[in-house]
mmCIF file of C-alpha atoms and ligand atoms in Angstrom:
data_model
loop_
_atom_site.group_PDB
_atom_site.id
_atom_site.type_symbol
_atom_site.label_atom_id
_atom_site.label_comp_id
_atom_site.label_asym_id
_atom_site.label_seq_id
_atom_site.Cartn_x
_atom_site.Cartn_y
_atom_site.Cartn_z
ATOM 1 C CA MET A 24 31.267 -15.683 37.850
ATOM 2 C CA LYS A 25 28.961 -18.877 36.650
ATOM 3 C CA ILE A 26 25.461 -18.433 37.944
ATOM 4 C CA LEU A 27 22.708 -20.451 37.315
ATOM 5 C CA VAL A 28 19.184 -19.312 37.522
ATOM 6 C CA LEU A 29 16.107 -21.813 38.271
ATOM 7 C CA ASN A 30 12.652 -20.984 37.993
ATOM 8 C CA SER A 31 11.011 -24.233 39.352
ATOM 9 C CA GLY A 32 7.341 -24.855 38.643
ATOM 10 C CA SER A 33 5.326 -27.865 39.741
ATOM 11 C CA SER A 34 6.144 -29.853 36.553
ATOM 12 C CA SER A 35 8.711 -27.586 34.845
ATOM 13 C CA ILE A 36 12.418 -26.431 35.444
ATOM 14 C CA LYS A 37 13.271 -23.287 33.317
ATOM 15 C CA PHE A 38 16.947 -22.328 33.595
ATOM 16 C CA LYS A 39 19.561 -19.942 32.394
ATOM 17 C CA LEU A 40 23.394 -19.911 32.741
ATOM 18 C CA TYR A 41 25.287 -16.745 33.165
ATOM 19 C CA GLU A 42 29.046 -16.015 33.044
ATOM 20 C CA ASP A 43 30.019 -12.853 34.240
ATOM 21 C CA LYS A 44 26.445 -11.619 33.484
ATOM 22 C CA THR A 45 26.221 -12.681 30.116
ATOM 23 C CA ALA A 46 23.625 -15.188 29.432
ATOM 24 C CA VAL A 47 25.358 -18.300 27.745
ATOM 25 C CA ALA A 48 22.693 -20.849 28.130
ATOM 26 C CA SER A 49 19.170 -21.275 28.530
ATOM 27 C CA GLY A 50 16.634 -24.075 28.716
ATOM 28 C CA LEU A 51 13.728 -26.084 29.991
ATOM 29 C CA VAL A 52 12.856 -29.092 31.662
ATOM 30 C CA GLU A 53 9.045 -29.854 30.949
ATOM 31 C CA LYS A 54 6.105 -32.188 31.626
ATOM 32 C CA ILE A 55 8.162 -33.531 34.820
ATOM 33 C CA GLY A 56 6.111 -36.591 36.206
ATOM 34 C CA GLU A 57 4.600 -37.209 32.955
ATOM 35 C CA GLY A 58 5.514 -39.983 30.316
ATOM 36 C CA ASP A 59 6.772 -37.695 27.673
ATOM 37 C CA SER A 60 9.136 -35.296 29.316
ATOM 38 C CA LYS A 61 11.740 -33.325 27.617
ATOM 39 C CA VAL A 62 14.846 -31.349 28.663
ATOM 40 C CA GLU A 63 16.400 -28.845 26.293
ATOM 41 C CA LEU A 64 19.488 -26.657 26.844
ATOM 42 C CA LYS A 65 20.562 -24.059 24.267
ATOM 43 C CA ASP A 66 23.976 -22.693 24.052
ATOM 44 C CA ILE A 67 23.320 -18.971 23.088
ATOM 45 C CA THR A 68 26.830 -18.209 21.996
ATOM 46 C CA LYS A 69 26.916 -20.977 19.583
ATOM 47 C CA ASP A 70 22.964 -21.048 18.752
ATOM 48 C CA LYS A 71 23.455 -24.954 19.281
ATOM 49 C CA LYS A 72 20.652 -26.975 20.936
ATOM 50 C CA TYR A 73 21.030 -30.088 23.112
ATOM 51 C CA SER A 74 18.107 -32.419 24.337
ATOM 52 C CA ARG A 75 16.694 -35.584 25.726
ATOM 53 C CA GLU A 76 13.329 -36.903 25.661
ATOM 54 C CA GLY A 77 11.655 -39.785 27.704
ATOM 55 C CA ALA A 78 9.982 -40.119 30.994
ATOM 56 C CA ILE A 79 11.432 -37.670 33.769
ATOM 57 C CA ALA A 80 9.969 -38.816 37.162
ATOM 58 C CA ASN A 81 10.976 -35.851 39.374
ATOM 59 C CA HIS A 82 13.029 -32.633 39.676
ATOM 60 C CA GLU A 83 15.983 -34.537 40.704
ATOM 61 C CA VAL A 84 15.992 -36.629 37.487
ATOM 62 C CA GLY A 85 15.520 -33.513 35.459
ATOM 63 C CA LEU A 86 18.350 -31.412 37.060
ATOM 64 C CA SER A 87 20.662 -34.671 36.505
ATOM 65 C CA LEU A 88 19.789 -34.434 32.743
ATOM 66 C CA VAL A 89 20.318 -30.736 32.663
ATOM 67 C CA ASN A 90 23.914 -31.329 34.412
ATOM 68 C CA GLU A 91 24.472 -34.249 31.585
ATOM 69 C CA LEU A 92 23.416 -31.615 28.681
ATOM 70 C CA PHE A 93 25.890 -29.037 30.189
ATOM 71 C CA LYS A 94 28.728 -31.520 30.399
ATOM 72 C CA GLU A 95 27.749 -32.472 26.519
ATOM 73 C CA SER A 96 27.796 -28.999 25.545
ATOM 74 C CA GLY A 97 31.074 -28.200 27.270
ATOM 75 C CA LEU A 98 29.658 -25.119 29.051
ATOM 76 C CA LEU A 99 29.921 -26.714 32.350
ATOM 77 C CA HIS A 100 31.877 -30.056 33.542
ATOM 78 C CA ASP A 101 29.585 -30.361 36.532
ATOM 79 C CA LEU A 102 26.912 -28.191 38.402
ATOM 80 C CA ASP A 103 29.614 -28.051 41.145
ATOM 81 C CA GLU A 104 31.640 -25.607 39.112
ATOM 82 C CA LEU A 105 28.986 -23.004 39.782
ATOM 83 C CA ASP A 106 29.766 -20.006 41.803
ATOM 84 C CA GLY A 107 25.972 -19.804 42.952
ATOM 85 C CA CYS A 108 22.412 -20.681 41.950
ATOM 86 C CA GLY A 109 19.741 -18.017 42.061
ATOM 87 C CA HIS A 110 16.171 -19.445 42.756
ATOM 88 C CA ARG A 111 12.854 -17.854 41.928
ATOM 89 C CA VAL A 112 10.604 -17.953 44.949
ATOM 90 C CA VAL A 113 7.173 -16.740 44.528
ATOM 91 C CA GLN A 114 5.988 -16.093 48.139
ATOM 92 C CA GLY A 115 8.257 -15.015 50.884
ATOM 93 C CA GLY A 116 5.599 -13.934 53.385
ATOM 94 C CA ALA A 117 5.846 -11.374 55.954
ATOM 95 C CA LYS A 118 9.335 -12.529 57.262
ATOM 96 C CA LEU A 119 11.294 -13.123 54.268
ATOM 97 C CA ILE A 120 11.390 -9.609 52.927
ATOM 98 C CA ASN A 121 15.116 -9.578 51.647
ATOM 99 C CA HIS A 122 16.403 -11.813 49.085
ATOM 100 C CA CYS A 123 18.934 -14.145 50.869
ATOM 101 C CA VAL A 124 21.370 -17.154 50.656
ATOM 102 C CA VAL A 125 19.411 -20.279 51.553
ATOM 103 C CA ASP A 126 20.087 -21.942 54.923
ATOM 104 C CA GLU A 127 17.841 -24.424 56.960
ATOM 105 C CA ALA A 128 15.786 -21.676 58.636
ATOM 106 C CA VAL A 129 15.219 -20.097 55.420
ATOM 107 C CA LEU A 130 14.082 -23.232 53.599
ATOM 108 C CA ASN A 131 11.765 -24.097 56.650
ATOM 109 C CA GLU A 132 10.096 -20.658 56.261
ATOM 110 C CA ILE A 133 9.630 -20.908 52.440
ATOM 111 C CA GLN A 134 7.843 -24.287 53.422
ATOM 112 C CA ARG A 135 5.893 -22.699 56.236
ATOM 113 C CA VAL A 136 4.274 -19.964 53.927
ATOM 114 C CA SER A 137 3.804 -22.397 51.311
ATOM 115 C CA VAL A 138 0.188 -22.579 52.165
ATOM 116 C CA MET A 139 -0.233 -19.087 50.512
ATOM 117 C CA ALA A 140 1.552 -20.350 47.299
ATOM 118 C CA PRO A 141 0.556 -23.987 47.015
ATOM 119 C CA LEU A 142 1.184 -24.232 43.255
ATOM 120 C CA HIS A 143 4.527 -22.446 43.497
ATOM 121 C CA ASN A 144 6.748 -22.616 46.838
ATOM 122 C CA PRO A 145 6.612 -26.545 47.014
ATOM 123 C CA ALA A 146 8.113 -26.630 43.510
ATOM 124 C CA HIS A 147 10.698 -24.164 44.388
ATOM 125 C CA ILE A 148 11.606 -25.954 47.518
ATOM 126 C CA ALA A 149 11.922 -29.041 45.217
ATOM 127 C CA GLY A 150 14.308 -27.087 43.021
ATOM 128 C CA ILE A 151 16.440 -25.864 45.856
ATOM 129 C CA LYS A 152 16.718 -29.298 47.628
ATOM 130 C CA THR A 153 17.721 -30.859 44.191
ATOM 131 C CA MET A 154 20.521 -28.292 43.690
ATOM 132 C CA GLN A 155 21.755 -28.919 47.310
ATOM 133 C CA LYS A 156 22.018 -32.602 46.635
ATOM 134 C CA ALA A 157 23.377 -32.337 43.102
ATOM 135 C CA ALA A 158 26.214 -29.583 44.078
ATOM 136 C CA PRO A 159 26.414 -29.368 47.500
ATOM 137 C CA LYS A 160 29.274 -26.788 47.617
ATOM 138 C CA VAL A 161 27.376 -24.368 45.715
ATOM 139 C CA LYS A 162 25.567 -21.563 47.499
ATOM 140 C CA ASN A 163 21.751 -21.203 46.702
ATOM 141 C CA VAL A 164 20.142 -17.598 46.771
ATOM 142 C CA ALA A 165 16.328 -17.371 47.235
ATOM 143 C CA VAL A 166 14.910 -14.370 45.347
ATOM 144 C CA PHE A 167 11.416 -13.611 46.244
ATOM 145 C CA ASP A 168 8.786 -12.088 44.024
ATOM 146 C CA THR A 169 7.159 -10.463 47.175
ATOM 147 C CA ALA A 170 10.316 -8.546 48.346
ATOM 148 C CA PHE A 171 10.263 -5.573 46.355
ATOM 149 C CA HIS A 172 6.780 -4.758 47.790
ATOM 150 C CA SER A 173 7.618 -5.109 51.344
ATOM 151 C CA THR A 174 8.118 -1.431 51.395
ATOM 152 C CA MET A 175 4.483 -0.935 50.955
ATOM 153 C CA PRO A 176 2.934 1.176 53.844
ATOM 154 C CA ASP A 177 0.550 -0.748 56.317
ATOM 155 C CA PHE A 178 -2.858 1.246 55.058
ATOM 156 C CA ALA A 179 -1.928 -0.234 51.240
ATOM 157 C CA TYR A 180 -1.272 -3.734 52.139
ATOM 158 C CA MET A 181 -4.102 -4.425 54.910
ATOM 159 C CA TYR A 182 -7.448 -5.623 53.997
ATOM 160 C CA ALA A 183 -10.481 -4.379 56.088
ATOM 161 C CA LEU A 184 -11.127 -7.761 57.334
ATOM 162 C CA PRO A 185 -11.121 -8.440 61.393
ATOM 163 C CA TYR A 186 -7.664 -7.564 62.552
ATOM 164 C CA GLU A 187 -6.926 -11.009 63.816
ATOM 165 C CA TYR A 188 -6.769 -12.524 60.306
ATOM 166 C CA PHE A 189 -3.899 -10.366 59.867
ATOM 167 C CA GLU A 190 -2.222 -11.442 63.077
ATOM 168 C CA GLU A 191 -2.890 -14.936 63.171
ATOM 169 C CA ASP A 192 -3.123 -15.695 59.561
ATOM 170 C CA LYS A 193 -0.935 -13.151 57.938
ATOM 171 C CA ILE A 194 -3.765 -12.303 55.485
ATOM 172 C CA ARG A 195 -2.665 -8.966 53.728
ATOM 173 C CA LYS A 196 -1.489 -7.725 50.389
ATOM 174 C CA TYR A 197 1.999 -9.177 49.382
ATOM 175 C CA GLY A 198 2.094 -8.569 45.796
ATOM 176 C CA PHE A 199 3.946 -10.327 42.969
ATOM 177 C CA HIS A 200 6.137 -10.050 39.914
ATOM 178 C CA GLY A 201 8.504 -7.902 41.992
ATOM 179 C CA THR A 202 11.762 -8.894 40.490
ATOM 180 C CA SER A 203 10.354 -7.507 37.173
ATOM 181 C CA HIS A 204 8.626 -4.198 38.513
ATOM 182 C CA SER A 205 11.974 -3.637 40.344
ATOM 183 C CA TYR A 206 13.914 -4.298 37.104
ATOM 184 C CA VAL A 207 12.134 -2.131 34.673
ATOM 185 C CA SER A 208 11.889 0.719 37.230
ATOM 186 C CA LYS A 209 15.492 0.712 37.663
ATOM 187 C CA LYS A 210 16.180 0.551 34.052
ATOM 188 C CA ALA A 211 13.823 3.280 33.198
ATOM 189 C CA ALA A 212 15.409 5.645 35.757
ATOM 190 C CA GLU A 213 18.786 4.994 34.259
ATOM 191 C CA PHE A 214 17.327 5.410 30.780
ATOM 192 C CA LEU A 215 15.732 8.750 31.478
ATOM 193 C CA GLY A 216 18.832 10.030 33.608
ATOM 194 C CA ILE A 217 16.759 10.136 36.917
ATOM 195 C CA GLU A 218 18.313 9.052 40.185
ATOM 196 C CA LEU A 219 16.291 5.766 41.282
ATOM 197 C CA ASN A 220 15.573 7.440 44.891
ATOM 198 C CA LYS A 221 13.861 10.231 43.144
ATOM 199 C CA PHE A 222 12.094 8.501 40.389
ATOM 200 C CA ASN A 223 8.371 7.774 40.678
ATOM 201 C CA ALA A 224 6.595 5.542 37.955
ATOM 202 C CA ILE A 225 3.769 3.368 37.283
ATOM 203 C CA THR A 226 4.862 -0.187 36.113
ATOM 204 C CA ALA A 227 2.609 -2.199 34.121
ATOM 205 C CA HIS A 228 3.946 -6.019 33.970
ATOM 206 C CA LEU A 229 1.346 -7.418 31.446
ATOM 207 C CA GLY A 230 1.865 -11.074 30.668
ATOM 208 C CA ASN A 231 -0.333 -14.029 31.080
ATOM 209 C CA GLY A 232 -0.288 -12.988 34.461
ATOM 210 C CA ALA A 233 -0.440 -9.174 35.089
ATOM 211 C CA SER A 234 0.161 -6.573 37.615
ATOM 212 C CA VAL A 235 0.536 -2.733 38.124
ATOM 213 C CA SER A 236 2.613 -0.962 40.551
ATOM 214 C CA ALA A 237 3.207 2.240 42.130
ATOM 215 C CA ILE A 238 6.790 3.326 42.440
ATOM 216 C CA GLU A 239 7.830 6.312 44.685
ATOM 217 C CA CYS A 240 11.519 7.471 44.989
ATOM 218 C CA GLY A 241 12.281 4.007 43.635
ATOM 219 C CA LYS A 242 10.175 1.866 46.235
ATOM 220 C CA CYS A 243 6.873 0.088 45.618
ATOM 221 C CA VAL A 244 4.017 1.874 47.426
ATOM 222 C CA ASP A 245 1.161 -0.131 45.844
ATOM 223 C CA THR A 246 0.467 -3.122 43.746
ATOM 224 C CA SER A 247 -2.280 -4.777 42.199
ATOM 225 C CA MET A 248 -1.978 -8.263 43.147
ATOM 226 C CA GLY A 249 -2.726 -9.060 46.641
ATOM 227 C CA PHE A 250 -2.546 -11.988 49.061
ATOM 228 C CA THR A 251 -2.238 -14.264 45.992
ATOM 229 C CA PRO A 252 -1.655 -13.267 42.559
ATOM 230 C CA LEU A 253 -5.334 -13.562 41.641
ATOM 231 C CA GLU A 254 -6.332 -10.031 42.973
ATOM 232 C CA GLY A 255 -6.004 -6.793 40.525
ATOM 233 C CA LEU A 256 -6.340 -6.816 36.860
ATOM 234 C CA MET A 257 -7.919 -9.062 34.407
ATOM 235 C CA MET A 258 -5.458 -11.755 33.193
ATOM 236 C CA GLY A 259 -5.405 -14.457 30.663
ATOM 237 C CA THR A 260 -7.226 -16.983 32.436
ATOM 238 C CA ARG A 261 -7.627 -15.205 36.041
ATOM 239 C CA CYS A 262 -10.505 -12.963 36.900
ATOM 240 C CA GLY A 263 -8.707 -10.236 38.770
ATOM 241 C CA ASP A 264 -10.731 -8.193 41.192
ATOM 242 C CA ILE A 265 -14.345 -9.395 41.726
ATOM 243 C CA ASP A 266 -16.909 -8.834 44.503
ATOM 244 C CA PRO A 267 -15.736 -11.359 47.206
ATOM 245 C CA ALA A 268 -19.502 -12.022 48.003
ATOM 246 C CA ILE A 269 -19.658 -13.904 44.557
ATOM 247 C CA VAL A 270 -17.696 -16.742 45.992
ATOM 248 C CA PRO A 271 -20.134 -17.815 48.852
ATOM 249 C CA TYR A 272 -23.030 -17.000 46.362
ATOM 250 C CA LEU A 273 -21.607 -19.574 43.892
ATOM 251 C CA THR A 274 -21.112 -22.226 46.460
ATOM 252 C CA LYS A 275 -24.949 -22.020 47.189
ATOM 253 C CA THR A 276 -26.417 -21.545 43.625
ATOM 254 C CA LYS A 277 -23.900 -23.860 41.802
ATOM 255 C CA GLY A 278 -22.900 -25.968 44.684
ATOM 256 C CA LEU A 279 -19.420 -25.453 44.020
ATOM 257 C CA ASN A 280 -16.723 -26.134 46.715
ATOM 258 C CA PRO A 281 -13.860 -23.638 47.421
ATOM 259 C CA ASP A 282 -11.406 -25.638 45.357
ATOM 260 C CA GLN A 283 -13.382 -25.594 42.490
ATOM 261 C CA ILE A 284 -14.315 -22.070 42.642
ATOM 262 C CA ASP A 285 -10.715 -21.345 43.241
ATOM 263 C CA ASN A 286 -9.911 -23.343 40.060
ATOM 264 C CA ILE A 287 -12.571 -21.459 37.953
ATOM 265 C CA MET A 288 -11.143 -17.924 39.131
ATOM 266 C CA ASN A 289 -7.569 -18.988 38.340
ATOM 267 C CA LYS A 290 -7.826 -20.978 35.183
ATOM 268 C CA LYS A 291 -11.013 -20.357 33.476
ATOM 269 C CA SER A 292 -11.719 -16.732 33.999
ATOM 270 C CA GLY A 293 -10.151 -13.533 32.467
ATOM 271 C CA PHE A 294 -9.817 -13.469 28.461
ATOM 272 C CA LEU A 295 -10.375 -17.221 28.568
ATOM 273 C CA GLY A 296 -13.802 -16.972 30.580
ATOM 274 C CA ILE A 297 -15.385 -13.957 28.566
ATOM 275 C CA CYS A 298 -14.312 -15.032 24.914
ATOM 276 C CA GLY A 299 -13.073 -18.373 25.009
ATOM 277 C CA PHE A 300 -9.472 -17.330 24.094
ATOM 278 C CA ASN A 301 -6.644 -16.540 26.775
ATOM 279 C CA ASP A 302 -3.930 -15.393 24.585
ATOM 280 C CA LEU A 303 -4.231 -11.968 23.399
ATOM 281 C CA ARG A 304 -2.985 -12.406 19.971
ATOM 282 C CA ASP A 305 -6.063 -14.687 19.453
ATOM 283 C CA VAL A 306 -8.355 -12.184 21.140
ATOM 284 C CA GLU A 307 -7.322 -9.575 18.874
ATOM 285 C CA ALA A 308 -7.618 -11.843 15.738
ATOM 286 C CA GLN A 309 -10.912 -12.905 16.871
ATOM 287 C CA ILE A 310 -12.145 -9.026 17.386
ATOM 288 C CA LYS A 311 -10.878 -8.471 13.485
ATOM 289 C CA LYS A 312 -13.329 -11.207 12.412
ATOM 290 C CA GLY A 313 -16.311 -9.517 14.211
ATOM 291 C CA ASP A 314 -16.289 -11.515 17.347
ATOM 292 C CA LYS A 315 -18.335 -9.455 20.021
ATOM 293 C CA LYS A 316 -17.242 -11.358 23.022
ATOM 294 C CA ALA A 317 -13.565 -10.780 22.201
ATOM 295 C CA LYS A 318 -14.122 -7.126 21.867
ATOM 296 C CA LEU A 319 -15.854 -7.060 25.245
ATOM 297 C CA ALA A 320 -12.861 -9.100 26.668
ATOM 298 C CA GLN A 321 -10.471 -6.269 25.270
ATOM 299 C CA ASP A 322 -12.824 -3.472 26.538
ATOM 300 C CA MET A 323 -12.917 -4.832 29.938
ATOM 301 C CA TYR A 324 -9.254 -5.508 29.888
ATOM 302 C CA ILE A 325 -8.507 -1.758 28.724
ATOM 303 C CA TYR A 326 -11.017 -0.324 31.256
ATOM 304 C CA ARG A 327 -9.623 -2.240 34.216
ATOM 305 C CA LEU A 328 -6.254 -1.393 33.526
ATOM 306 C CA THR A 329 -6.820 2.111 32.864
ATOM 307 C CA LYS A 330 -8.398 2.414 36.185
ATOM 308 C CA TYR A 331 -5.555 0.919 37.996
ATOM 309 C CA ILE A 332 -3.137 3.243 36.169
ATOM 310 C CA GLY A 333 -5.472 6.204 36.988
ATOM 311 C CA SER A 334 -5.519 5.356 40.801
ATOM 312 C CA TYR A 335 -2.017 5.080 41.124
ATOM 313 C CA PHE A 336 -1.479 8.361 39.268
ATOM 314 C CA THR A 337 -3.708 9.868 42.105
ATOM 315 C CA ILE A 338 -1.652 8.213 44.932
ATOM 316 C CA LEU A 339 1.865 9.367 43.573
ATOM 317 C CA PRO A 340 2.670 13.070 44.617
ATOM 318 C CA ARG A 341 4.186 13.160 40.781
ATOM 319 C CA THR A 342 4.444 10.507 38.037
ATOM 320 C CA ASP A 343 7.580 10.783 36.004
ATOM 321 C CA ALA A 344 6.912 7.461 33.715
ATOM 322 C CA LEU A 345 4.625 4.749 32.724
ATOM 323 C CA ILE A 346 6.386 1.832 31.903
ATOM 324 C CA PHE A 347 5.011 -1.092 29.847
ATOM 325 C CA THR A 348 6.498 -4.613 29.965
ATOM 326 C CA ALA A 349 6.059 -8.493 29.734
ATOM 327 C CA GLY A 350 4.686 -10.073 26.773
ATOM 328 C CA ILE A 351 1.547 -7.949 26.199
ATOM 329 C CA GLY A 352 3.209 -4.704 27.434
ATOM 330 C CA GLU A 353 6.181 -5.092 25.233
ATOM 331 C CA ASN A 354 4.289 -6.486 22.165
ATOM 332 C CA SER A 355 0.872 -4.989 21.729
ATOM 333 C CA ASP A 356 1.039 -1.583 20.320
ATOM 334 C CA LEU A 357 -2.854 -1.673 20.399
ATOM 335 C CA VAL A 358 -3.064 -2.383 24.060
ATOM 336 C CA ARG A 359 -0.565 0.418 24.837
ATOM 337 C CA LYS A 360 -2.669 2.976 22.497
ATOM 338 C CA LEU A 361 -6.149 2.146 23.869
ATOM 339 C CA VAL A 362 -4.796 2.586 27.492
ATOM 340 C CA CYS A 363 -3.096 5.816 26.742
ATOM 341 C CA ASP A 364 -5.832 7.195 24.788
ATOM 342 C CA LYS A 365 -7.809 7.122 27.797
ATOM 343 C CA LEU A 366 -5.165 8.462 30.083
ATOM 344 C CA ALA A 367 -4.320 11.446 27.825
ATOM 345 C CA HIS A 368 -6.423 14.263 29.941
ATOM 346 C CA LEU A 369 -3.928 13.251 32.749
ATOM 347 C CA GLY A 370 -0.853 14.110 30.650
ATOM 348 C CA PHE A 371 -0.130 10.487 29.256
ATOM 349 C CA GLU A 372 0.686 11.649 25.434
ATOM 350 C CA LEU A 373 1.588 8.599 23.246
ATOM 351 C CA ASP A 374 3.432 9.276 20.045
ATOM 352 C CA GLU A 375 1.516 6.915 17.711
ATOM 353 C CA SER A 376 3.951 6.853 15.013
ATOM 354 C CA VAL A 377 6.580 5.642 17.550
ATOM 355 C CA ASN A 378 4.356 3.095 19.288
ATOM 356 C CA LYS A 379 2.925 1.593 16.123
ATOM 357 C CA GLY A 380 4.619 -1.765 15.462
ATOM 358 C CA LEU A 381 7.243 -1.580 18.178
ATOM 359 C CA ARG A 382 8.027 -4.734 19.893
ATOM 360 C CA GLY A 383 10.350 -5.912 22.547
ATOM 361 C CA LYS A 384 12.699 -2.760 22.578
ATOM 362 C CA LEU A 385 13.714 -0.220 25.342
ATOM 363 C CA CYS A 386 12.184 2.929 23.829
ATOM 364 C CA GLU A 387 10.377 6.194 25.081
ATOM 365 C CA ILE A 388 7.004 6.251 23.191
ATOM 366 C CA SER A 389 5.509 9.567 24.487
ATOM 367 C CA LYS A 390 5.206 12.726 22.541
ATOM 368 C CA VAL A 391 7.809 15.228 23.174
ATOM 369 C CA GLY A 392 6.738 17.273 26.032
ATOM 370 C CA SER A 393 4.178 14.619 27.457
ATOM 371 C CA LYS A 394 3.851 15.522 31.256
ATOM 372 C CA VAL A 395 4.615 11.733 31.896
ATOM 373 C CA LYS A 396 7.022 9.923 29.847
ATOM 374 C CA ILE A 397 5.751 6.523 28.584
ATOM 375 C CA LEU A 398 8.245 3.588 28.101
ATOM 376 C CA ILE A 399 8.618 0.151 26.949
ATOM 377 C CA VAL A 400 11.285 -1.547 29.135
ATOM 378 C CA PRO A 401 11.699 -5.288 28.172
ATOM 379 C CA THR A 402 11.675 -7.288 31.410
ATOM 380 C CA ASP A 403 14.471 -9.684 32.310
ATOM 381 C CA GLU A 404 13.761 -11.380 35.515
ATOM 382 C CA GLU A 405 16.477 -13.998 35.051
ATOM 383 C CA PHE A 406 19.115 -11.347 34.633
ATOM 384 C CA GLU A 407 17.976 -9.575 37.799
ATOM 385 C CA ILE A 408 17.983 -12.970 39.632
ATOM 386 C CA ALA A 409 21.407 -13.641 38.421
ATOM 387 C CA THR A 410 22.609 -10.194 39.554
ATOM 388 C CA ILE A 411 21.151 -10.370 43.048
ATOM 389 C CA THR A 412 22.813 -13.807 43.451
ATOM 390 C CA GLU A 413 25.902 -12.701 42.326
ATOM 391 C CA ASN A 414 26.011 -9.647 44.777
ATOM 392 C CA LEU A 415 24.882 -11.899 47.720
ATOM 393 C CA ILE A 416 27.605 -14.528 47.333
ATOM 394 C CA LYS A 417 30.055 -12.199 46.894
HETATM 395 P P1 ADP B 504 4.087 -15.009 31.303
HETATM 396 O O1 ADP B 504 3.269 -14.174 32.106
HETATM 397 O O2 ADP B 504 3.432 -16.508 30.915
HETATM 398 O O3 ADP B 504 5.375 -14.751 31.346
HETATM 399 P P2 ADP B 504 4.445 -13.391 28.623
HETATM 400 O O4 ADP B 504 4.917 -12.314 29.499
HETATM 401 O O5 ADP B 504 5.377 -14.162 27.683
HETATM 402 O O6 ADP B 504 3.881 -14.294 29.742
HETATM 403 O O7 ADP B 504 3.058 -12.973 27.833
HETATM 404 C C1 ADP B 504 2.330 -13.693 27.240
HETATM 405 C C2 ADP B 504 1.155 -12.747 26.530
HETATM 406 O O8 ADP B 504 1.963 -11.961 25.657
HETATM 407 C C3 ADP B 504 0.168 -13.606 25.806
HETATM 408 O O9 ADP B 504 -1.065 -13.220 26.330
HETATM 409 C C4 ADP B 504 0.247 -13.377 24.494
HETATM 410 O O10 ADP B 504 -0.701 -13.120 23.598
HETATM 411 C C5 ADP B 504 1.162 -11.675 24.653
HETATM 412 N N1 ADP B 504 1.894 -11.428 23.485
HETATM 413 C C6 ADP B 504 2.845 -11.840 23.150
HETATM 414 N N2 ADP B 504 3.225 -11.182 21.998
HETATM 415 C C7 ADP B 504 2.097 -10.611 21.424
HETATM 416 C C8 ADP B 504 1.943 -9.602 20.454
HETATM 417 N N3 ADP B 504 2.618 -9.547 19.296
HETATM 418 N N4 ADP B 504 0.723 -8.882 20.372
HETATM 419 C C9 ADP B 504 -0.054 -8.982 21.166
HETATM 420 N N5 ADP B 504 0.049 -9.841 22.608
HETATM 421 C C10 ADP B 504 1.176 -10.565 22.476
#
């Protein structure tokens, strides 16, 4: 089966082509709407690249260029040849709790909940509509970041605000990165030889965006991101948890409006806000040079991450594994060591000789006999989307 996976952003489209579950091509349309746009396709099996540069006005033009590059590479003669197309959709809201084939009602619902993901959902809709137009016979599947978290109990997803905000405005915790948390927990259960429905774990997806989830019997029971992807851990440019009273306070003291504060909390906070660098590699390099703010940022990050893992350890009746994934989780042996050192008294015993220098490889990094197994599981959200798409269109 030929499945295309699309992750459409407001000015980009990330794509990957799978043939019978093997990735054969990947690529990116970038800077859509700007003058210096670019589209690049990589034929993975031949290690060959194809590209076009120049203005790409919108998603439609972007996808037609992707189609051209597919033709040029010989990988596809036309998008119509696909068996299905899987789309990453960040927010499904309270109704779209299962991944599904897109029809008009689904598209309308994704549109209706866009107000809760204004940076993401409109771009996903553009991606879906563009595919519908470019290849009308191909089925589109929506894979929601929020779906995996729909199993959280009400006492975990509710905020202690007046109940009508939940009823009328659907304000509750939704959680994000669900496809990744789901994928790595399944992989880890398989790796450890534990049946998924008996597997308890804490998954730490640590990328530019970051979230931790508590998994009980293979299902999500809590997660650190909330109504939006701003809640929870400190991230590259996002503040994570803060006292909500700071927001109205800043409107008064600094004269900032809600949009400005939103922008600051999402794009100018986190590592960047504390030390001026958002990439952990730069933060770690600055620490080596003796930069005190970079050290503070790292201390805060580790402290907050440890608190979340510790709190999920207390709500799970038993924790089989702690799973590190995404850019930081897979690559930073230092973050893994600092966090596990703080958790050692709870039975998280890291084998430092295995952990050191290990990058991007599925591996157990705990000591033999550690109460909780500690694993690195490289995430693969595109593969998970392709698999879900294939299963739904079969
Ligand atoms: P996104 O959330 O954008 O998908 P990624 O999962 O790619 O992000 O993670 C990006 C983060 O991973 C960056 O903060 C980057 O510094 C971090 N990272 C990647 N490689 C390393 C490394 N070798 N050491 C430390 N951090 C790393």
